Amino acid sequence: MLEFKDSLAEWKGMPSLLHIDDSASVAERRRNVRSSIADLRVLYAGQMQTLHSQIEGSNKFVPTTPGRHVITEMDGIYALNSATYKVDHSVRFVLLDDAALVAKKRRRRNNAESEKLIAERCWPLSEMLVLDTKDTASMINVFKIRHNKETHVYRTETAADKKSLLSQFRQIAEELSTKRQKEREGEHQRRKSLWVGDRHSLVLGNDVPPMPDFLAHLADKADMGSSAKEKAERDARWVGDFTDELTVAIALRQWDQAVKLVEEGEGKLSIIPSLSVKLTPLKSTLTAALLQSLSSAANRKSIVVHLITLLLRLNAGAAARSTFLSARTEVMRKCIRMITFEGSIGTYIADLAIVVFTGIKHTADWFLASFKENEVASSFIEWAKQQIEIFAEMFRKQVFGPDVDARTVDEAIKVTHAQSKKLLEEFGLDFRFLLEDLLVEKPSEASRPPAFRLRSQVQPSPIRTPASTPIRSRSPAPNIAVPIPTRARSPPPSVPPLPTSLMSPTSTTGGQLSPASTSPAPSSPRVRSPIPRVPSATSTRPGTPSSESIKGSSRTIRGSPAPPPPRSRDRPGSAAGNRPPPVAIPRRDGMF
């Protein structure tokens, strides 16, 4: 601001320097503007004449040339010995647009002579280097000027003079560098246009000579930059202008312009790597400013959506979600505290439900309008669940009290469900399952899962053992549910020999059995035993037991306390080819 004030003061004094009357009319000012170039030439020429008359020998160092003029003059500077840093003599610095002139005072030989300045040194600004020296106990307000291999040390009287002089050096050097760069680029373009131009406009026709190598090299350097040093300087100037513009946009809260500049800077990081040092903190500052603006409780939907869109362009979606939901929580908390309790629990619960459910509905609307991705909706669901839990906790504190009757409790629960249906369910937000679990006196016990039962405590269910027989060859007898025995399966019992009284003399003498002996004997109480009968060899279906054997087996199973044996098809050795041979029944007396 101080530099700006000085610039305004200098601008205010320009009319007097250019001999322009402030009371002149608009037409006269326009004529003065048209002749401003001529006036500047006259002014510059007058400045150089005055300089040559005041400083002896200055016309040899800085002769009058078109455009050369004096920028500033400063007295009160002392030249120091570069070895001992002791004061040698006082000098005057004269800064021109392309050089720096140093003049010292000539000592008077007698009292009649007056002090006169003599030009001592002069350096072109493009060949000199100004070095600032840190203040110490013995050296204060000291700076150095290096030219080729020579180093000159000077000191100012005050720190303000030193700062002003160094800033003038810096400004003049930058302006001179920019001016010379433009001149070189114009010269390169002019030389290039002599060789590479419109062939049809040339008198030589199609026989255009090729561009020399040195001009081609100059043309390439003109396209890519004159040199690496000039490119670095150009990039540094662009970075400075870019950071200034971005800083101003952030300070003026011009969010769209600031985000656009950040995106432009990120696009040029590959071309200008030095920009990342300045862009990263400025991007963080812009993100923090946007988050602070988003956290305001007075924001409307359009402002919130716009700010979140800008934050998403800055890759700050997670911070935007958390800040937005935190701001909505604070807004709902303030609205809840504004509810007054006037003695009626039902009325208070109705107002509380309206505030909470309306806040959740509006937050859902704003959230879905800001964040288009469905993957980020889980953060809103978690936030809504927390708000429902807070509402349920306040509900329990007000409703489930020692002096509240059951009718009031039912009325409060009914009002809550009605408001939930009106404000949430109709807009696609259904939290009934959560309200049913939380709107109880002790939600922790009501929502407890069922007790876990160990496997050993579960009663085993009866297992039905299906037969391995195909469906067509199964017996018509019903399946019998039997428990699985704990001991190992024993082999089938052997068939005991028949009593001797049942055998005929023919069989005992080793005679052959007649065909009639293979037919089954009539059932008799004497031959009934616990062992199931063996099917006859004349059975039409060899694998199927007869009805009598099935009946006998069923009666044996019902009357025997021991566990019945497995089905005939499930016993070991009962498969086809492994059955025992049929038992021969001997002939009896009186048998056909």
PDB file of C-alpha atoms in Angstrom, residues 85-217:
ATOM      1  CA  TYR A  85      34.771  -1.160   5.165  1.00  0.00           C
ATOM      2  CA  LYS A  86      35.736   2.349   6.218  1.00  0.00           C
ATOM      3  CA  VAL A  87      34.085   5.420   4.712  1.00  0.00           C
ATOM      4  CA  ASP A  88      36.065   6.763   1.759  1.00  0.00           C
ATOM      5  CA  HIS A  89      33.860   9.522   0.366  1.00  0.00           C
ATOM      6  CA  SER A  90      30.237  10.414  -0.301  1.00  0.00           C
ATOM      7  CA  VAL A  91      28.667   9.848  -3.707  1.00  0.00           C
ATOM      8  CA  ARG A  92      25.452  10.427  -5.632  1.00  0.00           C
ATOM      9  CA  PHE A  93      23.644   7.631  -7.442  1.00  0.00           C
ATOM     10  CA  VAL A  94      21.866   8.463 -10.697  1.00  0.00           C
ATOM     11  CA  LEU A  95      19.701   5.634 -12.092  1.00  0.00           C
ATOM     12  CA  LEU A  96      18.864   5.773 -15.759  1.00  0.00           C
ATOM     13  CA  ASP A  97      16.691   3.413 -17.738  1.00  0.00           C
ATOM     14  CA  ASP A  98      19.718   1.368 -18.901  1.00  0.00           C
ATOM     15  CA  ALA A  99      22.658   2.338 -16.661  1.00  0.00           C
ATOM     16  CA  ALA A 100      23.719   3.407 -13.188  1.00  0.00           C
ATOM     17  CA  LEU A 101      25.991   6.442 -12.790  1.00  0.00           C
ATOM     18  CA  VAL A 102      28.025   7.162  -9.646  1.00  0.00           C
ATOM     19  CA  ALA A 103      29.346  10.714  -9.102  1.00  0.00           C
ATOM     20  CA  LYS A 104      31.561  11.937  -6.271  1.00  0.00           C
ATOM     21  CA  LYS A 105      32.072  15.408  -4.951  1.00  0.00           C
ATOM     22  CA  ARG A 106      35.311  17.161  -5.872  1.00  0.00           C
ATOM     23  CA  ARG A 107      37.064  18.781  -2.970  1.00  0.00           C
ATOM     24  CA  ARG A 108      37.263  22.547  -2.988  1.00  0.00           C
ATOM     25  CA  ARG A 109      40.725  23.957  -3.469  1.00  0.00           C
ATOM     26  CA  ASN A 110      39.752  27.265  -1.874  1.00  0.00           C
ATOM     27  CA  ASN A 111      36.717  28.837  -0.356  1.00  0.00           C
ATOM     28  CA  ALA A 112      35.852  30.575  -3.592  1.00  0.00           C
ATOM     29  CA  GLU A 113      35.218  27.362  -5.467  1.00  0.00           C
ATOM     30  CA  SER A 114      31.912  25.557  -5.133  1.00  0.00           C
ATOM     31  CA  GLU A 115      31.480  21.821  -4.782  1.00  0.00           C
ATOM     32  CA  LYS A 116      31.033  20.085  -8.103  1.00  0.00           C
ATOM     33  CA  LEU A 117      30.125  16.511  -8.924  1.00  0.00           C
ATOM     34  CA  ILE A 118      32.421  14.410 -11.090  1.00  0.00           C
ATOM     35  CA  ALA A 119      31.351  11.196 -12.781  1.00  0.00           C
ATOM     36  CA  GLU A 120      33.303   8.379 -11.163  1.00  0.00           C
ATOM     37  CA  ARG A 121      31.838   5.121 -12.448  1.00  0.00           C
ATOM     38  CA  CYS A 122      29.055   3.924 -14.720  1.00  0.00           C
ATOM     39  CA  TRP A 123      27.778   0.384 -15.250  1.00  0.00           C
ATOM     40  CA  PRO A 124      25.218  -0.935 -17.716  1.00  0.00           C
ATOM     41  CA  LEU A 125      22.370  -2.527 -15.839  1.00  0.00           C
ATOM     42  CA  SER A 126      22.663  -5.720 -17.875  1.00  0.00           C
ATOM     43  CA  GLU A 127      26.293  -6.222 -16.767  1.00  0.00           C
ATOM     44  CA  MET A 128      26.079  -5.410 -13.060  1.00  0.00           C
ATOM     45  CA  LEU A 129      24.816  -7.309 -10.038  1.00  0.00           C
ATOM     46  CA  VAL A 130      23.434  -5.683  -6.881  1.00  0.00           C
ATOM     47  CA  LEU A 131      23.871  -7.681  -3.661  1.00  0.00           C
ATOM     48  CA  ASP A 132      22.040  -6.939  -0.431  1.00  0.00           C
ATOM     49  CA  THR A 133      24.123  -7.416   2.729  1.00  0.00           C
ATOM     50  CA  LYS A 134      22.685  -8.482   6.046  1.00  0.00           C
ATOM     51  CA  ASP A 135      23.037  -5.911   8.811  1.00  0.00           C
ATOM     52  CA  THR A 136      25.550  -6.619  11.563  1.00  0.00           C
ATOM     53  CA  ALA A 137      26.857  -4.692  14.554  1.00  0.00           C
ATOM     54  CA  SER A 138      29.648  -3.120  12.498  1.00  0.00           C
ATOM     55  CA  MET A 139      27.879  -2.819   9.118  1.00  0.00           C
ATOM     56  CA  ILE A 140      24.433  -1.298   8.765  1.00  0.00           C
ATOM     57  CA  ASN A 141      22.567  -0.405   5.555  1.00  0.00           C
ATOM     58  CA  VAL A 142      25.346  -1.788   3.358  1.00  0.00           C
ATOM     59  CA  PHE A 143      24.972  -3.114  -0.194  1.00  0.00           C
ATOM     60  CA  LYS A 144      27.435  -4.227  -2.851  1.00  0.00           C
ATOM     61  CA  ILE A 145      27.693  -3.796  -6.599  1.00  0.00           C
ATOM     62  CA  ARG A 146      29.640  -6.377  -8.594  1.00  0.00           C
ATOM     63  CA  HIS A 147      30.799  -5.690 -12.143  1.00  0.00           C
ATOM     64  CA  ASN A 148      33.002  -8.261 -13.838  1.00  0.00           C
ATOM     65  CA  LYS A 149      35.664  -9.017 -11.207  1.00  0.00           C
ATOM     66  CA  GLU A 150      35.301  -5.756  -9.286  1.00  0.00           C
ATOM     67  CA  THR A 151      33.225  -5.348  -6.147  1.00  0.00           C
ATOM     68  CA  HIS A 152      32.201  -1.950  -4.783  1.00  0.00           C
ATOM     69  CA  VAL A 153      30.693  -1.404  -1.324  1.00  0.00           C
ATOM     70  CA  TYR A 154      28.283   1.415  -0.452  1.00  0.00           C
ATOM     71  CA  ARG A 155      26.231   2.438   2.552  1.00  0.00           C
ATOM     72  CA  THR A 156      23.119   4.558   2.934  1.00  0.00           C
ATOM     73  CA  GLU A 157      22.203   6.747   5.858  1.00  0.00           C
ATOM     74  CA  THR A 158      18.833   5.122   6.577  1.00  0.00           C
ATOM     75  CA  ALA A 159      17.290   1.714   5.957  1.00  0.00           C
ATOM     76  CA  ALA A 160      14.444   3.334   4.000  1.00  0.00           C
ATOM     77  CA  ASP A 161      16.898   4.833   1.489  1.00  0.00           C
ATOM     78  CA  LYS A 162      18.534   1.433   1.011  1.00  0.00           C
ATOM     79  CA  LYS A 163      15.203  -0.305   0.490  1.00  0.00           C
ATOM     80  CA  SER A 164      14.014   2.328  -1.985  1.00  0.00           C
ATOM     81  CA  LEU A 165      17.247   2.216  -3.974  1.00  0.00           C
ATOM     82  CA  LEU A 166      17.274  -1.589  -4.218  1.00  0.00           C
ATOM     83  CA  SER A 167      13.627  -1.680  -5.280  1.00  0.00           C
ATOM     84  CA  GLN A 168      14.391   0.851  -8.010  1.00  0.00           C
ATOM     85  CA  PHE A 169      17.281  -1.310  -9.207  1.00  0.00           C
ATOM     86  CA  ARG A 170      15.047  -4.353  -9.350  1.00  0.00           C
ATOM     87  CA  GLN A 171      12.203  -2.611 -11.172  1.00  0.00           C
ATOM     88  CA  ILE A 172      14.472  -1.029 -13.780  1.00  0.00           C
ATOM     89  CA  ALA A 173      16.248  -4.344 -14.424  1.00  0.00           C
ATOM     90  CA  GLU A 174      12.954  -6.164 -15.004  1.00  0.00           C
ATOM     91  CA  GLU A 175      11.694  -3.480 -17.395  1.00  0.00           C
ATOM     92  CA  LEU A 176      14.966  -3.511 -19.302  1.00  0.00           C
ATOM     93  CA  SER A 177      14.919  -7.319 -19.595  1.00  0.00           C
ATOM     94  CA  THR A 178      11.362  -7.297 -20.906  1.00  0.00           C
ATOM     95  CA  LYS A 179      12.160  -4.558 -23.414  1.00  0.00           C
ATOM     96  CA  ARG A 180      15.215  -6.341 -24.779  1.00  0.00           C
ATOM     97  CA  GLN A 181      13.401  -9.659 -25.010  1.00  0.00           C
ATOM     98  CA  LYS A 182      10.679  -8.080 -27.124  1.00  0.00           C
ATOM     99  CA  GLU A 183      13.307  -6.488 -29.340  1.00  0.00           C
ATOM    100  CA  ARG A 184      15.072  -9.827 -29.844  1.00  0.00           C
ATOM    101  CA  GLU A 185      11.839 -11.644 -30.613  1.00  0.00           C
ATOM    102  CA  GLY A 186      10.874  -8.975 -33.115  1.00  0.00           C
ATOM    103  CA  GLU A 187      14.290  -9.213 -34.756  1.00  0.00           C
ATOM    104  CA  HIS A 188      14.048 -12.994 -34.976  1.00  0.00           C
ATOM    105  CA  GLN A 189      10.616 -12.802 -36.517  1.00  0.00           C
ATOM    106  CA  ARG A 190      11.824 -10.227 -39.014  1.00  0.00           C
ATOM    107  CA  ARG A 191      14.756 -12.398 -40.033  1.00  0.00           C
ATOM    108  CA  LYS A 192      12.547 -15.442 -40.244  1.00  0.00           C
ATOM    109  CA  SER A 193      10.033 -13.640 -42.423  1.00  0.00           C
ATOM    110  CA  LEU A 194      12.836 -12.851 -44.905  1.00  0.00           C
ATOM    111  CA  TRP A 195      13.395 -16.557 -45.541  1.00  0.00           C
ATOM    112  CA  VAL A 196      10.119 -18.228 -44.660  1.00  0.00           C
ATOM    113  CA  GLY A 197       7.282 -16.250 -46.157  1.00  0.00           C
ATOM    114  CA  ASP A 198       4.658 -16.397 -48.790  1.00  0.00           C
ATOM    115  CA  ARG A 199       6.379 -17.915 -51.823  1.00  0.00           C
ATOM    116  CA  HIS A 200       3.831 -16.423 -54.172  1.00  0.00           C
ATOM    117  CA  SER A 201       4.645 -12.930 -52.982  1.00  0.00           C
ATOM    118  CA  LEU A 202       8.356 -13.304 -53.664  1.00  0.00           C
ATOM    119  CA  VAL A 203       9.886 -12.125 -56.882  1.00  0.00           C
ATOM    120  CA  LEU A 204      12.166 -15.152 -56.986  1.00  0.00           C
ATOM    121  CA  GLY A 205       9.205 -17.511 -57.541  1.00  0.00           C
ATOM    122  CA  ASN A 206       9.612 -21.093 -56.464  1.00  0.00           C
ATOM    123  CA  ASP A 207      13.425 -21.004 -56.419  1.00  0.00           C
ATOM    124  CA  VAL A 208      13.641 -19.857 -52.793  1.00  0.00           C
ATOM    125  CA  PRO A 209      17.052 -20.549 -51.230  1.00  0.00           C
ATOM    126  CA  PRO A 210      17.021 -22.687 -48.081  1.00  0.00           C
ATOM    127  CA  MET A 211      17.344 -21.044 -44.700  1.00  0.00           C
ATOM    128  CA  PRO A 212      20.913 -21.016 -43.375  1.00  0.00           C
ATOM    129  CA  ASP A 213      21.670 -23.148 -40.361  1.00  0.00           C
ATOM    130  CA  PHE A 214      22.315 -20.250 -38.028  1.00  0.00           C
ATOM    131  CA  LEU A 215      18.993 -18.620 -38.951  1.00  0.00           C
ATOM    132  CA  ALA A 216      17.166 -21.917 -38.498  1.00  0.00           C
ATOM    133  CA  HIS A 217      18.725 -22.209 -35.069  1.00  0.00           C
TER     134      HIS A 217
END
